[in-house]
Amino acid sequence: MNHQKLELIYQGKAKDVYKTDDPEVVIVEFRDDITAGDGEKKDILINKGYYNSIISAKFFEILEASGIKTQYIELLEPGLMLSHRLEMIPLEVITRNIAAGSLLRKFPFHEKQEFTPPIIQMDYKSDEFHDPMINDDIALALGFATREELETIKKTTLKINQVIKDFLARKGIIFPDFKIEYGRNYKNEITLGDEISPDSCRFWDMKTCEVLDKDLFRKGESGVINAYQEVATRILDEEDKEKWNIKD
Ligand SMILES: Nc1ncnc2c1ncn2[C@@H]1O[C@H](COP(=O)(O)OP(=O)(O)OP(=O)(O)O)[C@@H](O)[C@H]1O
Ligand SMILES: [Mg+2]
C-alpha cells in the first residue's frame, strides 16, 4: 500500500484528516498545536504530534489485540496515522476511575476519590454549545445513535478502560480518566476513532503521582513535552522505540 495525503477533509484543533486514494481510508495527521479551556489557551509544542501519534498507535494496537474494533490501520510515520474513515458520532465518551478535573467543579466528589465501578459520562461534542453533558435520551432524541449503539459504546468503553488500565499499571502509570470518540465504519459498525493520548487522557506516575498529561499545559506548568515523551518511553517496547527513534 502506498497511501498519500490527498484533499483535507477536516481540520480540528490538534489534528487534520485527509482523504486517500481509498474512499474508506483516511490519514489522520497529529499536529503540534495544543489547546485548552474551550480553545482559549493555545500554543505549539514541538514534537507533540510525534509523541501523540506513537502513543495512540500503541494503544490502538493493544485494543485491536483484545478484540476491540478501532480506526487504526498503520502508523505511516510519526504524526501520520492511516485509519479507517468513520462517520463520527458527536459524543465525547468520558470514563473516570478517579475524580479529577471538571468533575470536581460540577459535583461534590472529593479529589482523587476512586470509582468502582468506573463512571461513564457523555458530553455532546460541540464548540458552539461548549460540550454540555448529555444523556442517552437526549442523544437518542437528537438522532446521534440508537439505543443499541449506545449500549455497545458503553460496553466497549468499559472494556477499553480495563485493557488500558491493566496495561498502564504494568508500566507504573495510573489511569484516572480518559475521553474517546466513536464512529461508524463502512459496515455501520461502532468503531473507536480519534486518539488515545496525553491530550485526551490523564496519566499519573504510580509512585509520585506526577502528572504526565495535558493538565500540565492547562495549569501553565513547564515540561509538558517531557511528560508526553515519558509516557511514550514507558509504554513502547524496545522494537517500537528503535523504529521511532525514541531514547530512554
Ligand atoms: N477515523 C476517523 N474518520 C473521520 N474523522 C475522524 C476520525 N477520527 C477522528 N475524526 C475526527 O477528526 C477530528 C480530529 O481533529 P481534532 O481532534 O483536532 O479536532 P476537534 O475534535 O475539533 O478538536 P478538539 O479535539 O480539540 O475538541 C475530530 O473532529 C474527530 O471527530
Ligand atoms: Mg479532538
PDB file of C-alpha atoms in Angstrom, residues 21-104:
ATOM      1  CA  ASP A  21      -6.928   7.120  -2.886  1.00  0.00           C
ATOM      2  CA  ASP A  22      -9.152   4.659  -0.987  1.00  0.00           C
ATOM      3  CA  PRO A  23     -12.517   6.254  -0.086  1.00  0.00           C
ATOM      4  CA  GLU A  24     -12.755   4.163   3.096  1.00  0.00           C
ATOM      5  CA  VAL A  25      -9.298   5.114   4.343  1.00  0.00           C
ATOM      6  CA  VAL A  26      -8.100   8.452   5.719  1.00  0.00           C
ATOM      7  CA  ILE A  27      -4.834   9.795   7.060  1.00  0.00           C
ATOM      8  CA  VAL A  28      -5.110  11.426  10.472  1.00  0.00           C
ATOM      9  CA  GLU A  29      -2.278  13.902  10.942  1.00  0.00           C
ATOM     10  CA  PHE A  30      -1.380  14.710  14.560  1.00  0.00           C
ATOM     11  CA  ARG A  31      -0.247  18.356  14.732  1.00  0.00           C
ATOM     12  CA  ASP A  32       1.858  20.148  17.349  1.00  0.00           C
ATOM     13  CA  ASP A  33      -0.965  22.578  18.210  1.00  0.00           C
ATOM     14  CA  ILE A  34      -2.238  22.284  21.764  1.00  0.00           C
ATOM     15  CA  THR A  35      -5.367  23.963  23.123  1.00  0.00           C
ATOM     16  CA  ALA A  36      -7.226  24.027  26.434  1.00  0.00           C
ATOM     17  CA  GLY A  37     -10.177  25.761  28.076  1.00  0.00           C
ATOM     18  CA  ASP A  38     -12.590  25.502  25.148  1.00  0.00           C
ATOM     19  CA  GLY A  39      -9.818  26.588  22.754  1.00  0.00           C
ATOM     20  CA  GLU A  40      -8.977  29.760  24.668  1.00  0.00           C
ATOM     21  CA  LYS A  41      -5.459  28.723  25.669  1.00  0.00           C
ATOM     22  CA  LYS A  42      -3.322  27.887  22.628  1.00  0.00           C
ATOM     23  CA  ASP A  43       0.278  27.035  21.864  1.00  0.00           C
ATOM     24  CA  ILE A  44       2.508  24.948  19.658  1.00  0.00           C
ATOM     25  CA  LEU A  45       4.613  22.241  21.294  1.00  0.00           C
ATOM     26  CA  ILE A  46       7.322  20.893  19.049  1.00  0.00           C
ATOM     27  CA  ASN A  47       7.090  17.071  18.723  1.00  0.00           C
ATOM     28  CA  LYS A  48       3.685  16.812  20.419  1.00  0.00           C
ATOM     29  CA  GLY A  49       2.121  15.339  17.257  1.00  0.00           C
ATOM     30  CA  TYR A  50       5.027  12.912  17.023  1.00  0.00           C
ATOM     31  CA  TYR A  51       4.524  11.550  20.536  1.00  0.00           C
ATOM     32  CA  ASN A  52       0.718  11.577  20.482  1.00  0.00           C
ATOM     33  CA  SER A  53       0.579   9.590  17.248  1.00  0.00           C
ATOM     34  CA  ILE A  54       3.036   6.972  18.518  1.00  0.00           C
ATOM     35  CA  ILE A  55       1.244   6.680  21.870  1.00  0.00           C
ATOM     36  CA  SER A  56      -2.203   6.432  20.212  1.00  0.00           C
ATOM     37  CA  ALA A  57      -0.915   3.813  17.757  1.00  0.00           C
ATOM     38  CA  LYS A  58       0.395   1.708  20.643  1.00  0.00           C
ATOM     39  CA  PHE A  59      -2.937   1.845  22.499  1.00  0.00           C
ATOM     40  CA  PHE A  60      -4.921   1.073  19.331  1.00  0.00           C
ATOM     41  CA  GLU A  61      -2.666  -1.958  18.699  1.00  0.00           C
ATOM     42  CA  ILE A  62      -3.257  -3.240  22.224  1.00  0.00           C
ATOM     43  CA  LEU A  63      -7.016  -2.743  21.894  1.00  0.00           C
ATOM     44  CA  GLU A  64      -7.151  -4.466  18.489  1.00  0.00           C
ATOM     45  CA  ALA A  65      -5.302  -7.407  20.040  1.00  0.00           C
ATOM     46  CA  SER A  66      -8.044  -7.500  22.693  1.00  0.00           C
ATOM     47  CA  GLY A  67     -10.745  -7.716  20.030  1.00  0.00           C
ATOM     48  CA  ILE A  68     -11.860  -4.078  20.006  1.00  0.00           C
ATOM     49  CA  LYS A  69     -12.673  -2.503  16.657  1.00  0.00           C
ATOM     50  CA  THR A  70     -10.629   0.665  16.094  1.00  0.00           C
ATOM     51  CA  GLN A  71      -9.845   3.033  13.237  1.00  0.00           C
ATOM     52  CA  TYR A  72      -6.190   2.012  13.303  1.00  0.00           C
ATOM     53  CA  ILE A  73      -4.541   0.557  10.213  1.00  0.00           C
ATOM     54  CA  GLU A  74      -0.905   1.651  10.440  1.00  0.00           C
ATOM     55  CA  LEU A  75       1.376   4.441  11.569  1.00  0.00           C
ATOM     56  CA  LEU A  76       2.874   5.533   8.227  1.00  0.00           C
ATOM     57  CA  GLU A  77       5.416   7.664  10.048  1.00  0.00           C
ATOM     58  CA  PRO A  78       5.268   9.528  13.354  1.00  0.00           C
ATOM     59  CA  GLY A  79       2.433  12.044  13.030  1.00  0.00           C
ATOM     60  CA  LEU A  80       0.589  10.236  10.236  1.00  0.00           C
ATOM     61  CA  MET A  81      -1.904   7.510  11.101  1.00  0.00           C
ATOM     62  CA  LEU A  82      -3.544   5.532   8.322  1.00  0.00           C
ATOM     63  CA  SER A  83      -7.093   4.968   9.611  1.00  0.00           C
ATOM     64  CA  HIS A  84     -10.473   3.652   8.604  1.00  0.00           C
ATOM     65  CA  ARG A  85     -12.719   6.572   7.674  1.00  0.00           C
ATOM     66  CA  LEU A  86     -15.524   6.824  10.205  1.00  0.00           C
ATOM     67  CA  GLU A  87     -18.777   8.719  10.265  1.00  0.00           C
ATOM     68  CA  MET A  88     -18.133  10.266  13.664  1.00  0.00           C
ATOM     69  CA  ILE A  89     -20.780  10.329  16.411  1.00  0.00           C
ATOM     70  CA  PRO A  90     -20.668  13.743  18.165  1.00  0.00           C
ATOM     71  CA  LEU A  91     -20.237  12.319  21.665  1.00  0.00           C
ATOM     72  CA  GLU A  92     -17.225  12.600  23.929  1.00  0.00           C
ATOM     73  CA  VAL A  93     -17.281   9.406  25.939  1.00  0.00           C
ATOM     74  CA  ILE A  94     -15.510  10.021  29.224  1.00  0.00           C
ATOM     75  CA  THR A  95     -14.536   7.276  31.673  1.00  0.00           C
ATOM     76  CA  ARG A  96     -13.461   8.095  35.213  1.00  0.00           C
ATOM     77  CA  ASN A  97     -11.626   5.790  37.595  1.00  0.00           C
ATOM     78  CA  ILE A  98     -10.531   8.593  39.932  1.00  0.00           C
ATOM     79  CA  ALA A  99     -12.148  12.003  40.484  1.00  0.00           C
ATOM     80  CA  ALA A 100     -10.207  14.840  38.833  1.00  0.00           C
ATOM     81  CA  GLY A 101     -10.715  17.892  36.632  1.00  0.00           C
ATOM     82  CA  SER A 102     -14.136  19.188  35.624  1.00  0.00           C
ATOM     83  CA  LEU A 103     -15.991  16.542  37.649  1.00  0.00           C
ATOM     84  CA  LEU A 104     -14.783  18.240  40.848  1.00  0.00           C
TER      85      LEU A 104
END
